[in-house]
Amino acid sequence: MSLSGIFPIDRWNFTTQSMLNVLSEEHYAELVSHQSEQKFRKGDVIFREGSVPSGIFLIRSGKVKKYKVDNLFKEQIIYVAGPNELIGYHAVLSEERYPDSAAAIEDSLISFIPQDDFISVLHRSPAFNRRLLKALSHEFTVLANSISVIAQRTASERLAIALIVLREKYKEAGSEENEVILNISRMDLANMAGIAQENVIRLLKEFKAEGIVETDGRKISIMDIQRLVKKSNYH
């Protein structure tokens, strides 16, 4: 079932997938002319907060979490990126160190694009430049929503929103809309929702008892998206 009309999923997803679509064949070829592909296993770190960037990353397959770690080494997942999304470009554009870390949450294939090629295409393609600015502006809305949820929502509402957002990510991977299965650890789910892992386990049991989800190990099947949206209490 589509979320159209019942949940504003566009306010929760970055829009970097469409950025490459505005490039001409010539500019796209230039962008990827020196790319290198690397396979990352689940849990592998792609880049760490505070390190110096030398390029950007294009996710070919798999999923990647962008996260920050506090002084107590607790993660807060900022965003989950999927196929065809770009990551790591904020630090390149600002000429600063990475403001967050990125790691694979499942086996992933990722292209590394040197920053010189990225910057060169950005200068040569006004359409790409405009699309990037639009994407950056939209990301502010996404991050503002995330902050609002952490500050104002109950644990149940936070978990419901996290599951809705992840459902859209896994649906994009090719699952049938009514058979979307999330494959994510309870710890990552807790770090995404901003709640304790034990609360995630307890709330998933409640959601399961209500027929909203089914669980099989770390896999979570969304059975009733309408009731899950109602749980989110998002207006």
Coordinates of N, CA and C in Angstrom, one line a residue:
M1 N 0.8 -1.2 0.0 CA 0.0 0.0 0.0 C 0.9 1.2 0.0
S2 N 0.5 2.2 -0.8 CA 1.2 3.5 -0.9 C 1.0 4.3 0.4
L3 N 2.0 5.1 0.7 CA 1.9 6.1 1.8 C 1.2 7.4 1.4
S4 N 1.0 7.5 0.1 CA 0.4 8.8 -0.4 C -0.9 9.1 0.3
G5 N -1.0 10.3 0.9 CA -2.2 10.7 1.5 C -2.3 10.4 3.0
I6 N -1.5 9.4 3.5 CA -1.6 9.0 4.9 C -0.3 9.3 5.7
F7 N 0.8 9.6 5.0 CA 2.0 9.9 5.7 C 3.0 10.6 4.7
P8 N 3.5 11.8 5.2 CA 4.4 12.6 4.3 C 5.8 12.1 4.2
I9 N 6.0 10.9 3.5 CA 7.3 10.3 3.5 C 8.4 11.1 2.9
D10 N 8.0 12.1 2.0 CA 9.0 12.9 1.3 C 9.7 13.8 2.3
R11 N 9.1 14.0 3.5 CA 9.7 14.8 4.5 C 10.8 14.1 5.3
W12 N 10.9 12.8 5.0 CA 11.8 11.9 5.7 C 13.0 11.4 4.9
N13 N 12.9 11.6 3.6 CA 13.9 11.0 2.7 C 14.7 12.1 2.0
F14 N 16.0 12.0 1.9 CA 16.8 12.9 1.1 C 16.5 12.6 -0.4
T15 N 16.9 13.5 -1.2 CA 16.6 13.4 -2.6 C 17.8 13.3 -3.6
T16 N 18.9 12.7 -3.1 CA 20.1 12.6 -3.9 C 20.0 11.6 -5.0
Q17 N 19.0 10.7 -5.0 CA 18.9 9.7 -6.1 C 18.6 10.4 -7.4
S18 N 17.9 11.5 -7.4 CA 17.5 12.2 -8.6 C 18.6 13.1 -9.1
M19 N 19.6 13.4 -8.3 CA 20.6 14.3 -8.7 C 21.4 13.9 -10.0
L20 N 21.7 12.7 -10.1 CA 22.5 12.2 -11.2 C 21.6 12.2 -12.5
N21 N 20.3 12.2 -12.4 CA 19.4 12.2 -13.6 C 19.5 13.5 -14.4
V22 N 20.0 14.6 -13.8 CA 20.1 15.8 -14.6 C 21.4 15.9 -15.3
L23 N 22.3 15.0 -15.1 CA 23.6 15.1 -15.8 C 23.5 14.6 -17.3
S24 N 24.1 15.3 -18.2 CA 24.3 14.8 -19.5 C 25.1 13.6 -19.6
E25 N 25.1 12.8 -20.6 CA 26.0 11.6 -20.7 C 27.4 12.0 -20.6
E26 N 27.8 13.1 -21.1 CA 29.2 13.6 -21.1 C 29.6 13.9 -19.6
H27 N 28.8 14.6 -18.9 CA 29.1 15.0 -17.6 C 29.0 13.8 -16.6
Y28 N 28.1 12.9 -16.9 CA 28.1 11.7 -16.0 C 29.3 10.8 -16.2
A29 N 29.7 10.7 -17.5 CA 30.9 9.9 -17.8 C 32.2 10.6 -17.1
E30 N 32.2 11.9 -17.1 CA 33.3 12.6 -16.4 C 33.3 12.3 -14.9
L31 N 32.1 12.3 -14.4 CA 31.9 12.1 -12.9 C 32.5 10.8 -12.5
V32 N 32.2 9.7 -13.2 CA 32.5 8.4 -12.8 C 33.8 7.9 -13.5
S33 N 34.5 8.8 -14.2 CA 35.7 8.3 -15.0 C 36.8 7.7 -14.2
H34 N 36.9 8.2 -12.9 CA 38.0 7.6 -12.1 C 37.4 7.0 -10.8
Q35 N 36.1 6.5 -10.9 CA 35.5 5.9 -9.8 C 36.2 4.5 -9.5
S36 N 36.1 4.1 -8.2 CA 36.5 2.8 -7.8 C 35.4 2.2 -7.0
E37 N 35.1 0.9 -7.3 CA 34.0 0.2 -6.5 C 34.6 -0.6 -5.4
Q38 N 33.9 -0.7 -4.3 CA 34.4 -1.5 -3.2 C 33.2 -2.2 -2.5
K39 N 33.3 -3.4 -2.2 CA 32.3 -4.1 -1.4 C 32.5 -3.9 0.1
F40 N 31.5 -3.6 0.8 CA 31.5 -3.4 2.2 C 30.6 -4.4 2.8
R41 N 31.1 -5.1 3.8 CA 30.3 -6.1 4.6 C 29.5 -5.4 5.6
K42 N 28.4 -6.0 6.1 CA 27.6 -5.4 7.1 C 28.5 -5.0 8.3
G43 N 28.4 -3.8 8.7 CA 29.2 -3.3 9.9 C 30.4 -2.6 9.5
D44 N 30.9 -2.7 8.2 CA 32.1 -2.0 7.8 C 31.9 -0.5 7.8
V45 N 32.9 0.2 8.3 CA 32.8 1.7 8.3 C 33.3 2.2 6.9
I46 N 32.5 3.1 6.4 CA 32.9 3.8 5.1 C 33.7 5.0 5.3
F47 N 33.3 5.9 6.2 CA 34.1 7.0 6.7 C 33.7 7.3 8.1
R48 N 34.7 8.0 8.8 CA 34.5 8.3 10.2 C 34.4 9.8 10.4
E49 N 33.6 10.2 11.4 CA 33.5 11.6 11.7 C 34.8 12.1 12.1
G50 N 35.2 13.3 11.6 CA 36.4 13.9 11.9 C 37.5 13.6 10.9
S51 N 37.3 12.7 10.0 CA 38.4 12.4 9.0 C 38.3 13.3 7.8
V52 N 39.4 13.5 7.1 CA 39.4 14.4 6.0 C 38.9 13.8 4.7
P53 N 37.9 14.4 4.0 CA 37.3 13.8 2.8 C 38.3 13.9 1.6
S54 N 38.2 12.9 0.8 CA 38.9 13.0 -0.5 C 38.0 12.7 -1.7
G55 N 36.7 12.6 -1.4 CA 35.7 12.3 -2.5 C 34.4 12.0 -1.9
I56 N 33.5 11.6 -2.8 CA 32.1 11.3 -2.4 C 31.8 9.8 -2.7
F57 N 30.7 9.3 -2.2 CA 30.4 7.9 -2.3 C 29.0 7.8 -3.0
L58 N 28.9 6.9 -3.9 CA 27.6 6.6 -4.6 C 27.3 5.1 -4.2
I59 N 26.1 4.9 -3.6 CA 25.7 3.6 -3.2 C 25.1 2.9 -4.4
R60 N 25.7 1.8 -4.8 CA 25.2 1.0 -5.9 C 24.2 0.0 -5.5
S61 N 24.5 -0.7 -4.4 CA 23.5 -1.6 -3.8 C 23.8 -1.7 -2.3
G62 N 22.7 -2.1 -1.5 CA 22.9 -2.2 -0.1 C 22.3 -0.9 0.6
K63 N 22.6 -0.8 1.9 CA 22.1 0.3 2.7 C 23.2 0.7 3.7
V64 N 23.2 2.0 3.9 CA 24.3 2.6 4.7 C 23.6 3.5 5.8
K65 N 24.1 3.5 7.0 CA 23.6 4.4 8.0 C 24.6 5.5 8.2
K66 N 24.1 6.7 8.3 CA 24.9 7.9 8.7 C 24.6 8.2 10.1
Y67 N 25.6 8.3 10.9 CA 25.4 8.4 12.4 C 26.4 9.3 13.1
K68 N 26.1 9.7 14.3 CA 27.0 10.4 15.2 C 27.2 9.6 16.4
V69 N 28.3 9.7 17.1 CA 28.6 9.0 18.3 C 28.8 10.0 19.4
D70 N 28.1 9.9 20.6 CA 28.3 10.9 21.7 C 29.5 10.5 22.6
N71 N 29.6 11.2 23.6 CA 30.8 11.0 24.6 C 30.7 9.7 25.3
L72 N 29.5 9.1 25.3 CA 29.3 7.8 25.9 C 29.4 6.6 24.9
F73 N 29.8 7.0 23.7 CA 29.9 6.1 22.6 C 28.5 5.5 22.1
K74 N 27.5 6.2 22.4 CA 26.2 5.8 21.9 C 25.9 6.4 20.6
E75 N 25.4 5.6 19.7 CA 25.1 6.1 18.3 C 23.8 6.7 18.2
Q76 N 23.7 7.7 17.4 CA 22.4 8.3 16.9 C 22.4 8.2 15.4
I77 N 21.5 7.4 14.9 CA 21.5 7.3 13.4 C 20.7 8.5 12.9
I78 N 21.3 9.2 12.0 CA 20.8 10.4 11.4 C 19.9 10.1 10.2
Y79 N 20.4 9.1 9.4 CA 19.7 8.8 8.1 C 20.2 7.4 7.6
V80 N 19.3 6.8 6.9 CA 19.7 5.5 6.2 C 19.6 5.8 4.7
A81 N 20.7 5.6 4.1 CA 20.8 5.8 2.6 C 20.7 4.5 1.9
G82 N 20.1 4.5 0.7 CA 20.0 3.3 -0.1 C 20.6 3.4 -1.5
P83 N 20.3 2.5 -2.4 CA 20.8 2.5 -3.7 C 20.6 3.8 -4.5
N84 N 21.7 4.3 -5.2 CA 21.7 5.5 -6.0 C 21.7 6.8 -5.2
E85 N 21.9 6.7 -3.9 CA 22.1 7.9 -3.1 C 23.6 8.2 -3.0
L86 N 23.8 9.5 -2.9 CA 25.2 10.0 -2.7 C 25.4 10.3 -1.2
I87 N 26.5 10.0 -0.7 CA 26.9 10.4 0.7 C 28.3 11.0 0.7
G88 N 28.6 11.8 1.7 CA 29.9 12.3 1.9 C 30.2 13.6 1.2
Y89 N 29.2 14.2 0.5 CA 29.4 15.4 -0.3 C 29.4 16.6 0.6
H90 N 28.7 16.6 1.7 CA 28.7 17.8 2.6 C 30.1 18.3 3.0
A91 N 30.9 17.3 3.4 CA 32.3 17.7 3.8 C 33.1 18.2 2.6
V92 N 32.9 17.6 1.5 CA 33.7 18.1 0.3 C 33.2 19.5 -0.1
L93 N 31.9 19.8 -0.1 CA 31.5 21.1 -0.4 C 31.9 22.2 0.6
S94 N 31.9 21.8 1.9 CA 32.3 22.8 2.9 C 33.8 22.9 3.1
E95 N 34.5 21.9 2.5 CA 36.0 21.8 2.7 C 36.3 21.7 4.2
E96 N 35.5 20.8 4.8 CA 35.7 20.5 6.2 C 35.8 19.0 6.4
R97 N 36.1 18.6 7.6 CA 36.1 17.2 7.9 C 34.7 16.6 8.0
Y98 N 34.6 15.3 7.9 CA 33.3 14.7 7.9 C 32.6 15.0 9.2
P99 N 31.3 15.5 9.1 CA 30.6 15.8 10.3 C 29.9 14.6 11.0
D100 N 29.9 13.5 10.3 CA 29.3 12.3 10.9 C 30.1 11.1 10.3
S101 N 29.6 9.9 10.7 CA 30.2 8.7 10.2 C 29.2 7.9 9.3
A102 N 29.7 7.0 8.6 CA 28.8 6.1 7.7 C 29.3 4.7 7.8
A103 N 28.4 3.8 7.9 CA 28.7 2.3 7.9 C 27.6 1.5 7.2
A104 N 28.0 0.4 6.6 CA 27.0 -0.4 6.0 C 26.2 -1.2 7.0
I105 N 24.9 -1.2 6.8 CA 24.0 -2.0 7.7 C 23.6 -3.3 7.0
E106 N 24.1 -3.5 5.8 CA 24.0 -4.8 5.1 C 25.1 -4.8 4.1
D107 N 25.4 -5.9 3.5 CA 26.4 -6.0 2.5 C 26.1 -5.0 1.4
S108 N 27.1 -4.2 1.0 CA 26.8 -3.1 0.1 C 27.9 -3.0 -1.0
L109 N 27.6 -2.5 -2.1 CA 28.6 -2.1 -3.2 C 28.5 -0.6 -3.3
I110 N 29.7 0.0 -3.2 CA 29.7 1.5 -3.2 C 30.9 2.0 -4.0
S111 N 30.5 3.0 -4.9 CA 31.5 3.6 -5.7 C 32.1 4.9 -5.0
F112 N 33.4 5.0 -5.0 CA 34.1 6.2 -4.5 C 34.4 7.0 -5.7
I113 N 34.0 8.3 -5.7 CA 34.3 9.3 -6.7 C 35.2 10.4 -6.2
P114 N 36.4 10.6 -6.8 CA 37.3 11.6 -6.3 C 36.7 13.0 -6.3
Q115 N 37.1 13.8 -5.3 CA 36.5 15.1 -5.1 C 36.8 16.0 -6.3
D116 N 37.9 15.9 -6.9 CA 38.2 16.7 -8.1 C 37.2 16.5 -9.2
D117 N 36.8 15.2 -9.5 CA 35.9 15.0 -10.5 C 34.5 15.5 -10.1
F118 N 34.1 15.3 -8.9 CA 32.8 15.8 -8.4 C 32.7 17.3 -8.5
I119 N 33.8 18.0 -8.1 CA 33.8 19.5 -8.1 C 33.8 20.0 -9.6
S120 N 34.6 19.3 -10.4 CA 34.7 19.7 -11.8 C 33.3 19.6 -12.5
V121 N 32.6 18.5 -12.3 CA 31.2 18.4 -12.9 C 30.3 19.4 -12.3
L122 N 30.4 19.6 -11.0 CA 29.5 20.6 -10.4 C 29.7 22.0 -11.0
H123 N 30.9 22.4 -11.4 CA 31.2 23.6 -12.0 C 30.7 23.7 -13.4
R124 N 30.8 22.5 -14.1 CA 30.5 22.5 -15.5 C 29.0 22.3 -15.8
S125 N 28.3 21.8 -14.8 CA 26.8 21.5 -15.1 C 26.0 22.4 -14.2
P126 N 25.4 23.5 -14.7 CA 24.5 24.3 -13.9 C 23.3 23.5 -13.4
A127 N 22.8 22.6 -14.2 CA 21.6 21.8 -13.7 C 22.0 20.9 -12.5
F128 N 23.2 20.4 -12.5 CA 23.6 19.5 -11.4 C 23.8 20.4 -10.2
N129 N 24.3 21.6 -10.4 CA 24.6 22.6 -9.3 C 23.2 22.9 -8.7
R130 N 22.2 23.3 -9.5 CA 20.9 23.6 -9.0 C 20.3 22.5 -8.2
R131 N 20.4 21.3 -8.8 CA 19.8 20.1 -8.2 C 20.4 19.8 -6.8
L132 N 21.7 20.0 -6.7 CA 22.4 19.8 -5.5 C 21.9 20.8 -4.4
L133 N 21.8 22.0 -4.8 CA 21.3 23.0 -3.9 C 19.9 22.7 -3.4
K134 N 19.1 22.3 -4.3 CA 17.7 21.9 -3.9 C 17.7 20.7 -3.0
A135 N 18.6 19.7 -3.2 CA 18.7 18.6 -2.3 C 19.2 19.0 -0.9
L136 N 20.2 19.9 -0.9 CA 20.7 20.3 0.4 C 19.6 21.1 1.2
S137 N 18.8 21.9 0.5 CA 17.7 22.6 1.1 C 16.7 21.6 1.7
H138 N 16.4 20.6 0.9 CA 15.4 19.6 1.4 C 15.9 18.8 2.6
E139 N 17.2 18.6 2.6 CA 17.7 17.9 3.8 C 17.5 18.6 5.1
F140 N 17.5 19.9 5.0 CA 17.2 20.7 6.2 C 15.8 20.3 6.8
T141 N 14.8 20.1 5.9 CA 13.5 19.7 6.4 C 13.5 18.3 7.0
V142 N 14.3 17.4 6.4 CA 14.4 16.1 6.9 C 15.0 16.0 8.3
L143 N 16.1 16.8 8.4 CA 16.8 16.8 9.7 C 16.0 17.5 10.8
A144 N 15.3 18.6 10.4 CA 14.4 19.3 11.3 C 13.3 18.3 11.8
N145 N 12.7 17.5 11.0 CA 11.7 16.6 11.4 C 12.3 15.6 12.3
S146 N 13.5 15.1 12.1 CA 14.1 14.1 12.9 C 14.4 14.6 14.3
I147 N 14.9 15.9 14.4 CA 15.1 16.5 15.7 C 13.8 16.7 16.5
S148 N 12.7 17.1 15.7 CA 11.4 17.3 16.4 C 10.9 16.0 17.0
V149 N 11.1 14.9 16.2 CA 10.6 13.6 16.7 C 11.3 13.2 18.0
I150 N 12.7 13.3 18.0 CA 13.4 12.9 19.2 C 13.0 13.7 20.4
A151 N 12.7 15.0 20.2 CA 12.5 15.9 21.3 C 11.0 15.8 21.8
Q152 N 10.1 15.5 20.9 CA 8.7 15.6 21.3 C 7.8 14.4 21.3
R153 N 8.3 13.3 20.7 CA 7.5 12.1 20.5 C 7.7 11.1 21.6
T154 N 6.7 10.2 21.8 CA 6.8 9.1 22.7 C 7.6 8.0 22.0
A155 N 8.1 7.1 22.8 CA 8.9 6.0 22.3 C 8.1 5.2 21.2
S156 N 6.8 4.9 21.5 CA 6.0 4.2 20.5 C 5.9 5.0 19.2
E157 N 5.7 6.3 19.3 CA 5.6 7.1 18.1 C 6.9 7.1 17.3
R158 N 8.0 7.2 18.0 CA 9.4 7.2 17.4 C 9.6 5.9 16.6
L159 N 9.3 4.8 17.3 CA 9.5 3.5 16.7 C 8.6 3.4 15.4
A160 N 7.4 3.8 15.5 CA 6.5 3.7 14.4 C 7.0 4.5 13.2
I161 N 7.5 5.7 13.4 CA 8.0 6.5 12.4 C 9.3 5.9 11.8
A162 N 10.1 5.4 12.6 CA 11.3 4.7 12.1 C 11.0 3.5 11.2
L163 N 10.0 2.8 11.6 CA 9.6 1.6 10.8 C 9.0 2.0 9.5
I164 N 8.2 3.1 9.5 CA 7.6 3.6 8.3 C 8.7 4.1 7.3
V165 N 9.6 4.8 7.8 CA 10.7 5.3 6.9 C 11.5 4.2 6.4
L166 N 11.8 3.2 7.2 CA 12.6 2.0 6.8 C 11.8 1.2 5.8
R167 N 10.5 1.1 6.0 CA 9.7 0.4 5.0 C 9.8 0.9 3.6
E168 N 9.9 2.3 3.5 CA 10.0 2.9 2.2 C 11.4 2.6 1.6
K169 N 12.4 2.5 2.5 CA 13.7 2.2 2.0 C 13.8 0.8 1.4
Y170 N 13.2 -0.1 2.2 CA 13.3 -1.5 1.7 C 12.3 -1.8 0.6
K171 N 11.3 -1.1 0.5 CA 10.4 -1.2 -0.7 C 11.1 -0.8 -1.9
E172 N 11.9 0.2 -1.8 CA 12.7 0.7 -3.0 C 13.7 -0.4 -3.5
A173 N 14.0 -1.3 -2.6 CA 15.0 -2.3 -3.0 C 14.3 -3.4 -3.9
G174 N 13.0 -3.3 -4.1 CA 12.4 -4.2 -5.0 C 11.3 -5.1 -4.4
S175 N 11.0 -4.9 -3.1 CA 10.0 -5.7 -2.5 C 8.6 -5.3 -2.9
E176 N 7.7 -6.3 -2.9 CA 6.3 -5.9 -3.2 C 5.8 -5.1 -2.1
E177 N 4.9 -4.1 -2.4 CA 4.5 -3.1 -1.4 C 3.9 -3.8 -0.2
N178 N 3.1 -4.9 -0.4 CA 2.4 -5.6 0.7 C 3.3 -6.6 1.4
E179 N 4.5 -6.8 1.0 CA 5.4 -7.8 1.5 C 6.8 -7.2 1.8
V180 N 6.8 -6.1 2.5 CA 8.1 -5.4 2.7 C 8.7 -6.0 4.0
I181 N 9.9 -6.5 3.9 CA 10.6 -7.1 5.1 C 11.8 -6.2 5.4
L182 N 11.9 -5.8 6.6 CA 13.1 -5.0 7.1 C 14.1 -5.9 7.7
N183 N 15.3 -5.8 7.3 CA 16.4 -6.6 7.9 C 17.4 -5.7 8.6
I184 N 17.1 -5.4 9.9 CA 17.9 -4.4 10.6 C 18.0 -4.9 12.1
S185 N 19.1 -4.7 12.7 CA 19.3 -5.1 14.1 C 18.5 -4.2 15.0
R186 N 18.1 -4.8 16.1 CA 17.4 -4.1 17.1 C 18.2 -2.9 17.6
M187 N 19.5 -3.0 17.7 CA 20.3 -1.9 18.2 C 20.3 -0.7 17.2
D188 N 20.4 -1.0 15.9 CA 20.3 0.0 14.9 C 18.9 0.7 14.9
L189 N 17.9 -0.1 15.0 CA 16.5 0.4 15.1 C 16.4 1.3 16.3
A190 N 17.0 0.9 17.4 CA 16.9 1.8 18.6 C 17.7 3.1 18.4
N191 N 18.8 3.0 17.7 CA 19.6 4.2 17.5 C 19.0 5.1 16.5
M192 N 18.2 4.5 15.6 CA 17.5 5.4 14.6 C 16.3 6.1 15.3
A193 N 15.6 5.3 16.2 CA 14.4 5.9 16.8 C 14.7 6.8 18.0
G194 N 16.0 6.6 18.5 CA 16.4 7.4 19.7 C 15.8 6.9 21.0
I195 N 15.6 5.6 21.1 CA 15.1 5.0 22.3 C 16.0 3.8 22.7
A196 N 15.8 3.3 23.9 CA 16.6 2.2 24.3 C 16.3 0.9 23.6
Q197 N 17.3 0.0 23.5 CA 17.0 -1.3 22.8 C 16.0 -2.1 23.4
E198 N 15.9 -2.1 24.8 CA 14.9 -2.9 25.4 C 13.5 -2.4 25.2
N199 N 13.4 -1.1 24.9 CA 12.1 -0.5 24.6 C 11.7 -0.9 23.2
V200 N 12.6 -1.0 22.3 CA 12.4 -1.5 20.9 C 11.8 -2.9 21.0
I201 N 12.5 -3.8 21.7 CA 12.0 -5.2 21.8 C 10.6 -5.3 22.4
R202 N 10.4 -4.5 23.5 CA 9.0 -4.5 24.1 C 8.0 -4.0 23.2
L203 N 8.3 -2.9 22.5 CA 7.3 -2.3 21.6 C 7.0 -3.1 20.4
L204 N 8.0 -3.8 19.9 CA 7.8 -4.7 18.7 C 6.9 -5.8 19.1
K205 N 7.0 -6.3 20.3 CA 6.1 -7.4 20.8 C 4.7 -6.9 20.9
E206 N 4.5 -5.6 21.3 CA 3.2 -5.0 21.4 C 2.6 -4.8 19.9
F207 N 3.5 -4.3 19.0 CA 3.0 -4.2 17.6 C 2.6 -5.5 17.0
K208 N 3.4 -6.5 17.4 CA 3.1 -7.9 16.8 C 1.8 -8.4 17.4
A209 N 1.5 -8.2 18.7 CA 0.3 -8.6 19.3 C -0.9 -7.9 18.6
E210 N -0.7 -6.7 18.2 CA -1.8 -6.0 17.5 C -1.9 -6.2 16.0
G211 N -1.0 -7.1 15.5 CA -1.1 -7.5 14.1 C -0.5 -6.4 13.1
I212 N 0.3 -5.5 13.7 CA 0.9 -4.5 12.9 C 2.2 -5.0 12.2
V213 N 3.0 -5.8 12.9 CA 4.2 -6.4 12.4 C 4.3 -7.9 12.7
E214 N 5.2 -8.5 12.0 CA 5.6 -9.9 12.3 C 7.1 -9.9 12.4
T215 N 7.7 -10.7 13.2 CA 9.1 -10.8 13.4 C 9.6 -12.2 13.2
D216 N 10.8 -12.3 12.6 CA 11.5 -13.5 12.4 C 13.0 -13.3 12.6
G217 N 13.5 -13.5 13.8 CA 14.9 -13.1 14.0 C 15.0 -11.6 14.0
R218 N 16.0 -11.1 13.2 CA 16.1 -9.6 13.1 C 15.2 -9.1 12.0
K219 N 14.5 -9.9 11.3 CA 13.7 -9.5 10.2 C 12.3 -9.0 10.7
I220 N 11.8 -7.9 10.2 CA 10.5 -7.4 10.6 C 9.7 -7.2 9.4
S221 N 8.5 -7.8 9.3 CA 7.5 -7.6 8.2 C 6.4 -6.6 8.7
I222 N 6.2 -5.6 7.8 CA 5.2 -4.7 8.1 C 3.9 -5.2 7.5
M223 N 2.9 -5.6 8.4 CA 1.7 -6.2 8.0 C 0.5 -5.2 7.8
D224 N 0.5 -4.2 8.6 CA -0.6 -3.2 8.5 C 0.0 -1.8 8.5
I225 N 0.2 -1.2 7.4 CA 0.9 0.1 7.3 C -0.1 1.2 7.8
Q226 N -1.4 1.0 7.6 CA -2.3 2.0 8.1 C -2.3 2.1 9.6
R227 N -2.3 1.0 10.3 CA -2.3 1.0 11.7 C -0.9 1.5 12.2
L228 N 0.1 1.2 11.5 CA 1.4 1.7 11.9 C 1.5 3.2 11.8
V229 N 0.9 3.8 10.7 CA 0.8 5.2 10.6 C 0.0 5.8 11.7
K230 N -1.1 5.2 12.1 CA -1.9 5.6 13.2 C -1.0 5.7 14.5
K231 N -0.2 4.6 14.7 CA 0.7 4.6 15.9 C 1.6 5.7 15.9
S232 N 2.1 6.2 14.7 CA 3.0 7.3 14.7 C 2.4 8.6 15.2
N233 N 1.1 8.7 15.1 CA 0.4 9.9 15.5 C 1.0 11.2 14.8
Y234 N 1.4 11.0 13.6 CA 2.0 12.1 12.8 C 1.0 12.8 12.0
H235 N 0.9 14.1 12.2 CA -0.1 14.9 11.4 C 0.6 16.0 10.6

